[in-house]
mmCIF file of C-alpha atoms and ligand atoms in Angstrom:
data_model
loop_
_atom_site.group_PDB
_atom_site.id
_atom_site.type_symbol
_atom_site.label_atom_id
_atom_site.label_comp_id
_atom_site.label_asym_id
_atom_site.label_seq_id
_atom_site.Cartn_x
_atom_site.Cartn_y
_atom_site.Cartn_z
ATOM 1 C CA MET A 1 -19.400 -4.262 -55.774
ATOM 2 C CA THR A 2 -19.598 -4.141 -51.966
ATOM 3 C CA TYR A 3 -22.750 -2.938 -50.260
ATOM 4 C CA GLN A 4 -23.432 -1.636 -46.764
ATOM 5 C CA PHE A 5 -27.085 -2.622 -46.289
ATOM 6 C CA ILE A 6 -27.716 -5.520 -48.650
ATOM 7 C CA LEU A 7 -26.109 -8.868 -49.443
ATOM 8 C CA THR A 8 -26.080 -10.331 -52.921
ATOM 9 C CA GLU A 9 -25.350 -13.799 -54.260
ATOM 10 C CA THR A 10 -26.146 -15.906 -57.290
ATOM 11 C CA ARG A 11 -27.608 -19.385 -57.287
ATOM 12 C CA GLU A 12 -27.225 -20.710 -60.816
ATOM 13 C CA ARG A 13 -29.394 -18.370 -62.940
ATOM 14 C CA VAL A 14 -31.031 -16.679 -59.950
ATOM 15 C CA GLY A 15 -29.749 -13.387 -58.509
ATOM 16 C CA LEU A 16 -30.542 -13.061 -54.810
ATOM 17 C CA VAL A 17 -30.656 -9.774 -52.880
ATOM 18 C CA ARG A 18 -31.069 -9.803 -49.097
ATOM 19 C CA LEU A 19 -31.945 -6.619 -47.240
ATOM 20 C CA ASN A 20 -29.528 -6.550 -44.340
ATOM 21 C CA ARG A 21 -30.503 -4.138 -41.550
ATOM 22 C CA PRO A 22 -31.805 -6.773 -39.146
ATOM 23 C CA LYS A 23 -31.752 -4.589 -36.009
ATOM 24 C CA GLU A 24 -33.962 -1.990 -37.740
ATOM 25 C CA LEU A 25 -36.235 -4.705 -39.183
ATOM 26 C CA ASN A 26 -34.773 -3.918 -42.617
ATOM 27 C CA ALA A 27 -36.302 -0.413 -42.613
ATOM 28 C CA LEU A 28 -35.780 1.037 -46.074
ATOM 29 C CA ASN A 29 -33.559 4.102 -45.779
ATOM 30 C CA SER A 30 -32.283 5.923 -48.881
ATOM 31 C CA MET A 31 -29.079 3.907 -48.969
ATOM 32 C CA VAL A 32 -30.916 0.564 -48.823
ATOM 33 C CA MET A 33 -33.128 1.651 -51.705
ATOM 34 C CA GLU A 34 -30.139 2.912 -53.698
ATOM 35 C CA GLU A 35 -28.198 -0.317 -53.161
ATOM 36 C CA LEU A 36 -31.239 -2.440 -53.978
ATOM 37 C CA ALA A 37 -31.780 -0.533 -57.239
ATOM 38 C CA VAL A 38 -28.090 -0.860 -58.201
ATOM 39 C CA ALA A 39 -27.980 -4.602 -57.408
ATOM 40 C CA LEU A 40 -31.163 -5.383 -59.327
ATOM 41 C CA GLU A 41 -30.000 -3.309 -62.304
ATOM 42 C CA GLU A 42 -26.716 -5.226 -62.286
ATOM 43 C CA PHE A 43 -28.517 -8.601 -62.282
ATOM 44 C CA ASP A 44 -30.849 -7.272 -64.985
ATOM 45 C CA ARG A 45 -27.840 -6.594 -67.246
ATOM 46 C CA ASP A 46 -26.176 -9.959 -66.522
ATOM 47 C CA PRO A 47 -27.025 -12.518 -69.248
ATOM 48 C CA GLY A 48 -26.203 -15.296 -66.776
ATOM 49 C CA ILE A 49 -29.187 -14.294 -64.620
ATOM 50 C CA GLY A 50 -32.786 -15.044 -65.610
ATOM 51 C CA CYS A 51 -34.773 -14.092 -62.523
ATOM 52 C CA MET A 52 -34.198 -12.314 -59.188
ATOM 53 C CA VAL A 53 -35.267 -12.900 -55.596
ATOM 54 C CA VAL A 54 -35.538 -10.090 -53.045
ATOM 55 C CA THR A 55 -35.761 -11.060 -49.397
ATOM 56 C CA GLY A 56 -35.173 -9.842 -45.846
ATOM 57 C CA ASP A 57 -34.795 -12.200 -42.912
ATOM 58 C CA GLU A 58 -37.147 -14.411 -40.907
ATOM 59 C CA ARG A 59 -38.284 -11.592 -38.568
ATOM 60 C CA ALA A 60 -38.877 -8.971 -41.222
ATOM 61 C CA PHE A 61 -38.986 -8.635 -44.967
ATOM 62 C CA ALA A 62 -39.023 -4.864 -44.274
ATOM 63 C CA ALA A 63 -40.939 -2.836 -41.655
ATOM 64 C CA GLY A 64 -41.351 0.100 -44.024
ATOM 65 C CA ALA A 65 -39.484 3.206 -45.027
ATOM 66 C CA ASP A 66 -37.095 4.461 -42.360
ATOM 67 C CA ILE A 67 -39.288 6.598 -40.077
ATOM 68 C CA LYS A 68 -36.253 8.114 -38.335
ATOM 69 C CA GLU A 69 -34.889 9.334 -41.664
ATOM 70 C CA MET A 70 -38.089 11.145 -42.677
ATOM 71 C CA ALA A 71 -39.600 12.182 -39.321
ATOM 72 C CA GLY A 72 -38.320 15.782 -39.444
ATOM 73 C CA ALA A 73 -38.724 16.333 -43.176
ATOM 74 C CA THR A 74 -40.870 19.081 -44.697
ATOM 75 C CA THR A 75 -42.945 18.655 -47.824
ATOM 76 C CA VAL A 76 -40.313 20.551 -49.810
ATOM 77 C CA GLU A 77 -37.500 18.330 -48.516
ATOM 78 C CA MET A 78 -39.476 15.167 -49.289
ATOM 79 C CA VAL A 79 -40.095 16.374 -52.845
ATOM 80 C CA GLN A 80 -36.444 17.428 -53.281
ATOM 81 C CA ARG A 81 -35.110 14.078 -52.034
ATOM 82 C CA ASP A 82 -37.074 12.538 -54.904
ATOM 83 C CA ALA A 83 -36.812 9.087 -53.411
ATOM 84 C CA ILE A 84 -39.519 7.996 -55.805
ATOM 85 C CA ALA A 85 -36.890 8.002 -58.573
ATOM 86 C CA ARG A 86 -35.357 4.878 -56.979
ATOM 87 C CA TRP A 87 -38.745 3.184 -56.884
ATOM 88 C CA ASP A 88 -39.214 4.045 -60.552
ATOM 89 C CA ARG A 89 -35.871 2.357 -61.276
ATOM 90 C CA LEU A 90 -37.210 -0.858 -59.724
ATOM 91 C CA LYS A 91 -40.216 -0.676 -62.026
ATOM 92 C CA ARG A 92 -37.908 -0.579 -65.046
ATOM 93 C CA ILE A 93 -36.244 -3.927 -64.209
ATOM 94 C CA LYS A 94 -37.018 -6.225 -67.129
ATOM 95 C CA LYS A 95 -36.431 -9.650 -65.570
ATOM 96 C CA PRO A 96 -38.992 -11.039 -63.134
ATOM 97 C CA ILE A 97 -38.499 -10.490 -59.402
ATOM 98 C CA VAL A 98 -39.814 -12.857 -56.723
ATOM 99 C CA ALA A 99 -40.254 -11.435 -53.215
ATOM 100 C CA ALA A 100 -39.521 -14.000 -50.474
ATOM 101 C CA VAL A 101 -41.399 -12.624 -47.476
ATOM 102 C CA SER A 102 -41.221 -13.633 -43.835
ATOM 103 C CA GLY A 103 -42.290 -11.684 -40.742
ATOM 104 C CA PHE A 104 -43.155 -7.994 -40.992
ATOM 105 C CA CYS A 105 -43.929 -6.744 -44.477
ATOM 106 C CA LEU A 106 -45.178 -3.235 -43.766
ATOM 107 C CA GLY A 107 -45.569 0.169 -45.370
ATOM 108 C CA GLY A 108 -42.807 0.658 -47.938
ATOM 109 C CA GLY A 109 -41.873 -3.005 -47.328
ATOM 110 C CA ASN A 110 -45.282 -4.114 -48.525
ATOM 111 C CA GLU A 111 -45.070 -1.649 -51.402
ATOM 112 C CA LEU A 112 -41.730 -3.194 -52.350
ATOM 113 C CA ALA A 113 -43.159 -6.733 -52.180
ATOM 114 C CA THR A 114 -46.200 -5.803 -54.279
ATOM 115 C CA ALA A 115 -43.943 -4.045 -56.806
ATOM 116 C CA CYS A 116 -42.230 -7.432 -57.330
ATOM 117 C CA ASP A 117 -43.820 -9.857 -59.791
ATOM 118 C CA LEU A 118 -44.484 -12.821 -57.505
ATOM 119 C CA ILE A 119 -44.557 -13.282 -53.731
ATOM 120 C CA VAL A 120 -43.652 -16.437 -51.801
ATOM 121 C CA ALA A 121 -44.632 -15.977 -48.153
ATOM 122 C CA SER A 122 -43.679 -17.846 -45.028
ATOM 123 C CA GLU A 123 -46.503 -18.797 -42.645
ATOM 124 C CA THR A 124 -45.225 -16.096 -40.291
ATOM 125 C CA ALA A 125 -45.525 -13.229 -42.793
ATOM 126 C CA ARG A 126 -47.674 -10.224 -41.804
ATOM 127 C CA PHE A 127 -48.659 -7.671 -44.431
ATOM 128 C CA GLY A 128 -49.811 -4.144 -43.648
ATOM 129 C CA GLN A 129 -49.888 -0.451 -44.554
ATOM 130 C CA PRO A 130 -49.668 1.148 -41.082
ATOM 131 C CA GLU A 131 -48.704 4.659 -42.305
ATOM 132 C CA ILE A 132 -52.024 5.960 -40.943
ATOM 133 C CA ASN A 133 -50.629 5.389 -37.413
ATOM 134 C CA LEU A 134 -47.873 7.901 -38.256
ATOM 135 C CA GLY A 135 -50.246 10.584 -39.505
ATOM 136 C CA VAL A 136 -49.472 9.906 -43.161
ATOM 137 C CA MET A 137 -50.570 7.474 -45.886
ATOM 138 C CA PRO A 138 -48.863 5.100 -48.323
ATOM 139 C CA GLY A 139 -46.573 6.973 -50.719
ATOM 140 C CA ALA A 140 -44.977 4.384 -53.002
ATOM 141 C CA GLY A 141 -47.939 2.704 -54.656
ATOM 142 C CA GLY A 142 -49.644 1.218 -51.565
ATOM 143 C CA THR A 143 -53.075 2.647 -52.306
ATOM 144 C CA GLN A 144 -52.834 1.528 -55.928
ATOM 145 C CA ARG A 145 -51.020 -1.807 -56.309
ATOM 146 C CA LEU A 146 -52.421 -3.248 -53.054
ATOM 147 C CA THR A 147 -55.975 -2.255 -54.031
ATOM 148 C CA ARG A 148 -55.595 -3.861 -57.450
ATOM 149 C CA ALA A 149 -54.301 -7.042 -55.787
ATOM 150 C CA VAL A 150 -56.710 -7.484 -52.858
ATOM 151 C CA GLY A 151 -59.714 -5.356 -53.833
ATOM 152 C CA LYS A 152 -61.207 -2.241 -52.295
ATOM 153 C CA ALA A 153 -62.734 -3.719 -49.131
ATOM 154 C CA LEU A 154 -59.573 -5.197 -47.703
ATOM 155 C CA ALA A 155 -57.365 -2.386 -49.009
ATOM 156 C CA MET A 156 -59.529 0.186 -47.227
ATOM 157 C CA GLU A 157 -59.202 -1.702 -43.933
ATOM 158 C CA MET A 158 -55.454 -2.003 -44.300
ATOM 159 C CA VAL A 159 -54.874 1.597 -45.418
ATOM 160 C CA LEU A 160 -57.457 3.426 -43.292
ATOM 161 C CA ASN A 161 -57.245 1.298 -40.167
ATOM 162 C CA GLY A 162 -53.713 -0.086 -40.322
ATOM 163 C CA ARG A 163 -54.883 -3.686 -40.165
ATOM 164 C CA PHE A 164 -52.209 -6.360 -40.644
ATOM 165 C CA ILE A 165 -53.192 -9.487 -42.532
ATOM 166 C CA THR A 166 -51.735 -12.959 -42.119
ATOM 167 C CA ALA A 167 -50.041 -14.965 -44.840
ATOM 168 C CA ASP A 168 -53.151 -17.133 -45.259
ATOM 169 C CA GLU A 169 -55.394 -14.074 -45.608
ATOM 170 C CA ALA A 170 -52.949 -12.649 -48.130
ATOM 171 C CA LEU A 171 -53.128 -15.905 -50.100
ATOM 172 C CA ARG A 172 -56.929 -15.908 -50.067
ATOM 173 C CA ALA A 173 -56.969 -12.243 -51.120
ATOM 174 C CA GLY A 174 -54.618 -12.878 -54.054
ATOM 175 C CA LEU A 175 -51.722 -10.842 -52.693
ATOM 176 C CA VAL A 176 -49.259 -13.752 -52.607
ATOM 177 C CA ASN A 177 -48.618 -16.779 -54.807
ATOM 178 C CA ARG A 178 -48.013 -19.362 -52.098
ATOM 179 C CA VAL A 179 -47.518 -19.807 -48.375
ATOM 180 C CA VAL A 180 -44.932 -22.268 -47.097
ATOM 181 C CA PRO A 181 -43.301 -23.114 -43.746
ATOM 182 C CA VAL A 182 -40.811 -20.513 -42.546
ATOM 183 C CA GLU A 183 -37.919 -22.993 -42.767
ATOM 184 C CA VAL A 184 -38.271 -23.266 -46.550
ATOM 185 C CA TYR A 185 -39.706 -19.925 -47.762
ATOM 186 C CA LEU A 186 -36.432 -18.718 -49.249
ATOM 187 C CA ASP A 187 -35.622 -22.065 -50.881
ATOM 188 C CA GLU A 188 -39.125 -22.167 -52.375
ATOM 189 C CA ALA A 189 -38.733 -18.634 -53.738
ATOM 190 C CA VAL A 190 -35.342 -19.468 -55.248
ATOM 191 C CA LYS A 191 -36.778 -22.695 -56.735
ATOM 192 C CA LEU A 192 -39.662 -20.763 -58.346
ATOM 193 C CA ALA A 193 -37.241 -18.113 -59.614
ATOM 194 C CA GLY A 194 -34.978 -20.901 -60.965
ATOM 195 C CA GLU A 195 -37.864 -22.416 -62.940
ATOM 196 C CA ILE A 196 -38.680 -19.046 -64.497
ATOM 197 C CA ALA A 197 -34.982 -18.364 -65.129
ATOM 198 C CA ALA A 198 -34.784 -21.608 -67.129
ATOM 199 C CA ARG A 199 -37.447 -20.414 -69.588
ATOM 200 C CA ALA A 200 -36.969 -18.459 -72.830
ATOM 201 C CA PRO A 201 -35.525 -15.133 -71.646
ATOM 202 C CA LEU A 202 -37.122 -12.885 -74.254
ATOM 203 C CA ALA A 203 -40.540 -14.507 -73.888
ATOM 204 C CA VAL A 204 -40.292 -14.112 -70.114
ATOM 205 C CA ARG A 205 -39.283 -10.489 -70.484
ATOM 206 C CA PHE A 206 -42.142 -9.555 -72.787
ATOM 207 C CA ALA A 207 -44.644 -11.670 -70.842
ATOM 208 C CA LYS A 208 -43.761 -9.856 -67.621
ATOM 209 C CA GLU A 209 -44.216 -6.539 -69.373
ATOM 210 C CA ALA A 210 -47.552 -7.606 -70.831
ATOM 211 C CA VAL A 211 -48.997 -8.814 -67.522
ATOM 212 C CA ASN A 212 -47.890 -5.618 -65.811
ATOM 213 C CA ASN A 213 -49.454 -3.562 -68.591
ATOM 214 C CA ALA A 214 -52.817 -4.988 -67.605
ATOM 215 C CA PHE A 215 -52.539 -2.960 -64.420
ATOM 216 C CA GLU A 216 -50.543 0.003 -65.584
ATOM 217 C CA SER A 217 -52.855 1.946 -67.860
ATOM 218 C CA PHE A 218 -54.390 4.155 -65.183
ATOM 219 C CA LEU A 219 -51.990 3.229 -62.389
ATOM 220 C CA ALA A 220 -49.528 5.997 -63.250
ATOM 221 C CA ASP A 221 -52.180 8.650 -62.647
ATOM 222 C CA GLY A 222 -53.155 7.062 -59.364
ATOM 223 C CA VAL A 223 -49.585 6.812 -58.159
ATOM 224 C CA ALA A 224 -48.862 10.448 -59.114
ATOM 225 C CA ASP A 225 -51.914 11.631 -57.164
ATOM 226 C CA GLU A 226 -50.916 9.449 -54.235
ATOM 227 C CA ARG A 227 -47.380 10.881 -54.227
ATOM 228 C CA ARG A 228 -48.604 14.481 -54.133
ATOM 229 C CA ALA A 229 -50.905 13.700 -51.228
ATOM 230 C CA PHE A 230 -48.132 11.874 -49.383
ATOM 231 C CA TYR A 231 -45.706 14.810 -49.721
ATOM 232 C CA MET A 232 -48.437 17.247 -48.690
ATOM 233 C CA LEU A 233 -48.873 15.389 -45.392
ATOM 234 C CA PHE A 234 -45.362 16.467 -44.384
ATOM 235 C CA SER A 235 -46.864 19.944 -43.892
ATOM 236 C CA THR A 236 -49.103 18.664 -41.088
ATOM 237 C CA GLU A 237 -48.489 18.672 -37.360
ATOM 238 C CA ASP A 238 -49.928 15.182 -37.198
ATOM 239 C CA GLN A 239 -47.089 13.796 -39.353
ATOM 240 C CA LYS A 240 -44.485 15.332 -37.027
ATOM 241 C CA GLU A 241 -46.376 14.066 -33.980
ATOM 242 C CA GLY A 242 -46.945 10.583 -35.416
ATOM 243 C CA MET A 243 -43.317 9.969 -36.324
ATOM 244 C CA GLN A 244 -41.930 11.597 -33.182
ATOM 245 C CA ALA A 245 -44.261 9.479 -31.038
ATOM 246 C CA PHE A 246 -42.991 6.358 -32.775
ATOM 247 C CA ILE A 247 -39.389 7.312 -32.065
ATOM 248 C CA GLU A 248 -40.203 8.150 -28.426
ATOM 249 C CA LYS A 249 -42.200 4.916 -28.109
ATOM 250 C CA ARG A 250 -45.432 6.641 -26.993
ATOM 251 C CA LYS A 251 -48.979 6.985 -28.277
ATOM 252 C CA PRO A 252 -49.470 9.900 -30.709
ATOM 253 C CA GLU A 253 -51.919 12.718 -29.950
ATOM 254 C CA TRP A 254 -53.688 13.731 -33.164
ATOM 255 C CA LYS A 255 -54.742 17.357 -33.716
ATOM 256 C CA GLY A 256 -56.125 17.221 -37.220
ATOM 257 C CA LYS A 257 -53.744 20.027 -38.192
HETATM 258 N N1 LIG B 301 -38.268 2.874 -39.467
HETATM 259 C C1 LIG B 301 -37.241 3.031 -38.600
HETATM 260 N N2 LIG B 301 -36.999 2.164 -37.596
HETATM 261 C C2 LIG B 301 -37.840 1.126 -37.451
HETATM 262 C C3 LIG B 301 -38.944 0.915 -38.303
HETATM 263 C C4 LIG B 301 -39.132 1.848 -39.362
HETATM 264 N N3 LIG B 301 -40.106 1.726 -40.265
HETATM 265 N N4 LIG B 301 -39.588 -0.199 -37.890
HETATM 266 C C5 LIG B 301 -38.916 -0.660 -36.834
HETATM 267 N N5 LIG B 301 -37.864 0.124 -36.562
HETATM 268 C C6 LIG B 301 -36.865 -0.033 -35.491
HETATM 269 C C7 LIG B 301 -37.478 0.311 -34.154
HETATM 270 O O1 LIG B 301 -37.437 1.715 -33.936
HETATM 271 C C8 LIG B 301 -36.558 -0.447 -33.218
HETATM 272 O O2 LIG B 301 -35.363 0.285 -33.084
HETATM 273 P P1 LIG B 301 -34.686 0.483 -31.631
HETATM 274 O O3 LIG B 301 -35.735 1.061 -30.745
HETATM 275 O O4 LIG B 301 -34.287 -0.930 -31.245
HETATM 276 O O5 LIG B 301 -33.525 1.379 -31.914
HETATM 277 C C9 LIG B 301 -36.222 -1.719 -34.015
HETATM 278 O O6 LIG B 301 -36.507 -1.408 -35.375
HETATM 279 C C10 LIG B 301 -37.077 -2.909 -33.620
HETATM 280 O O7 LIG B 301 -38.433 -2.517 -33.658
HETATM 281 P P2 LIG B 301 -39.438 -2.685 -32.425
HETATM 282 O O8 LIG B 301 -38.715 -2.676 -31.132
HETATM 283 O O9 LIG B 301 -40.523 -1.697 -32.626
HETATM 284 O O10 LIG B 301 -39.958 -4.191 -32.683
HETATM 285 P P3 LIG B 301 -41.372 -4.813 -32.285
HETATM 286 O O11 LIG B 301 -41.256 -6.267 -32.589
HETATM 287 O O12 LIG B 301 -41.800 -4.395 -30.916
HETATM 288 O O13 LIG B 301 -42.426 -4.150 -33.313
HETATM 289 C C11 LIG B 301 -43.153 -3.443 -35.506
HETATM 290 C C12 LIG B 301 -42.281 -4.409 -34.680
HETATM 291 C C13 LIG B 301 -42.860 -3.708 -36.974
HETATM 292 C C14 LIG B 301 -44.649 -3.694 -35.232
HETATM 293 C C15 LIG B 301 -42.807 -1.967 -35.108
HETATM 294 O O14 LIG B 301 -41.388 -1.808 -35.198
HETATM 295 C C16 LIG B 301 -43.435 -0.952 -35.988
HETATM 296 O O15 LIG B 301 -44.610 -0.606 -35.846
HETATM 297 N N6 LIG B 301 -42.642 -0.423 -36.928
HETATM 298 C C17 LIG B 301 -43.086 0.656 -37.798
HETATM 299 C C18 LIG B 301 -43.929 0.101 -38.918
HETATM 300 C C19 LIG B 301 -44.446 1.218 -39.801
HETATM 301 O O16 LIG B 301 -45.121 2.132 -39.355
HETATM 302 N N7 LIG B 301 -44.101 1.125 -41.070
HETATM 303 C C20 LIG B 301 -44.494 2.182 -42.052
HETATM 304 C C21 LIG B 301 -43.412 3.236 -42.130
HETATM 305 S S1 LIG B 301 -43.827 4.574 -43.257
HETATM 306 C C22 LIG B 301 -42.113 6.884 -50.417
HETATM 307 C C23 LIG B 301 -41.550 5.650 -50.277
HETATM 308 C C24 LIG B 301 -41.920 4.830 -49.218
HETATM 309 C C25 LIG B 301 -42.789 5.259 -48.265
HETATM 310 C C26 LIG B 301 -43.331 6.479 -48.411
HETATM 311 C C27 LIG B 301 -43.006 7.287 -49.485
HETATM 312 N N8 LIG B 301 -41.780 7.746 -51.482
HETATM 313 C C28 LIG B 301 -40.632 7.427 -52.290
HETATM 314 C C29 LIG B 301 -42.555 8.897 -51.779
HETATM 315 C C30 LIG B 301 -43.118 4.423 -47.127
HETATM 316 C C31 LIG B 301 -43.497 4.884 -45.919
HETATM 317 C C32 LIG B 301 -43.476 3.929 -44.776
HETATM 318 O O17 LIG B 301 -43.207 2.771 -44.914
#
């Protein structure tokens, strides 16, 4: 299958997906998310693959959902697009996924990384949930999975104040598994994925499910609440202003409306 916005390859039993919109810092538009879901589902079905790696490039894992695609959307349009269905497809992947993160890992990009099972970060990685600067809030699990990973204090700073954290901070906070030099982050992620891929496939599958279950019991409720709030924000003037200001490269003027 040929893709427009991602590249795929296999390295022995590891399936590798690279987000490939470098000029837009791998911003996650609908097509990227669709292609990513299709590619991961294909690797998930392939008995020759035991583990997957998702990566971007050195400058950006992904700088978030595509602001230009959603800037003009209303609440109704956001609900009707039902982009969350693609994110739900990622959650149903049975084989483990390692995120190999370098550079910007923001908004939906960070939500994608935290939805993976392990994260290998380069020393240059920066993690953040800057949606607040656009007059909205995280909408794909950012208030839930991030909080479970790093705890309330740091999550509040990241979500309410848009603070970016470094790779070392992310390691200390328990968000990532390891931090390595930028030259080797992808190789390290593939090596880790290769080790997991060499293990008993069914045990790995059920073990992944079991570890995730530890976090899932009340997560679904939290994510559903988060989604409703996120869609609701597309009825505000501040969302329009925040996204338009980003596109026009100026500071937003908030009205609280
Ligand atoms: N969307 C669209 N374009 C983006 C982008 C984004 N998120 N991030 C960067 N770009 C584009 C820039 O517009 C610029 O394009 P041109 O001007 O060259 O055409 C190009 O990428 C390079 O960016 P910069 O020139 O800005 O590069 P800098 O190094 O100066 O700055 C930056 C890098 C990452 C600090 C900056 O680009 C930035 O602040 N980007 C926006 C980060 C952000 O706010 N991310 C959160 C987006 S909201 C949901 C699913 C997901 C989500 C929500 C709901 N559901 C399914 C319900 C997620 C929401 C988000 O992620």
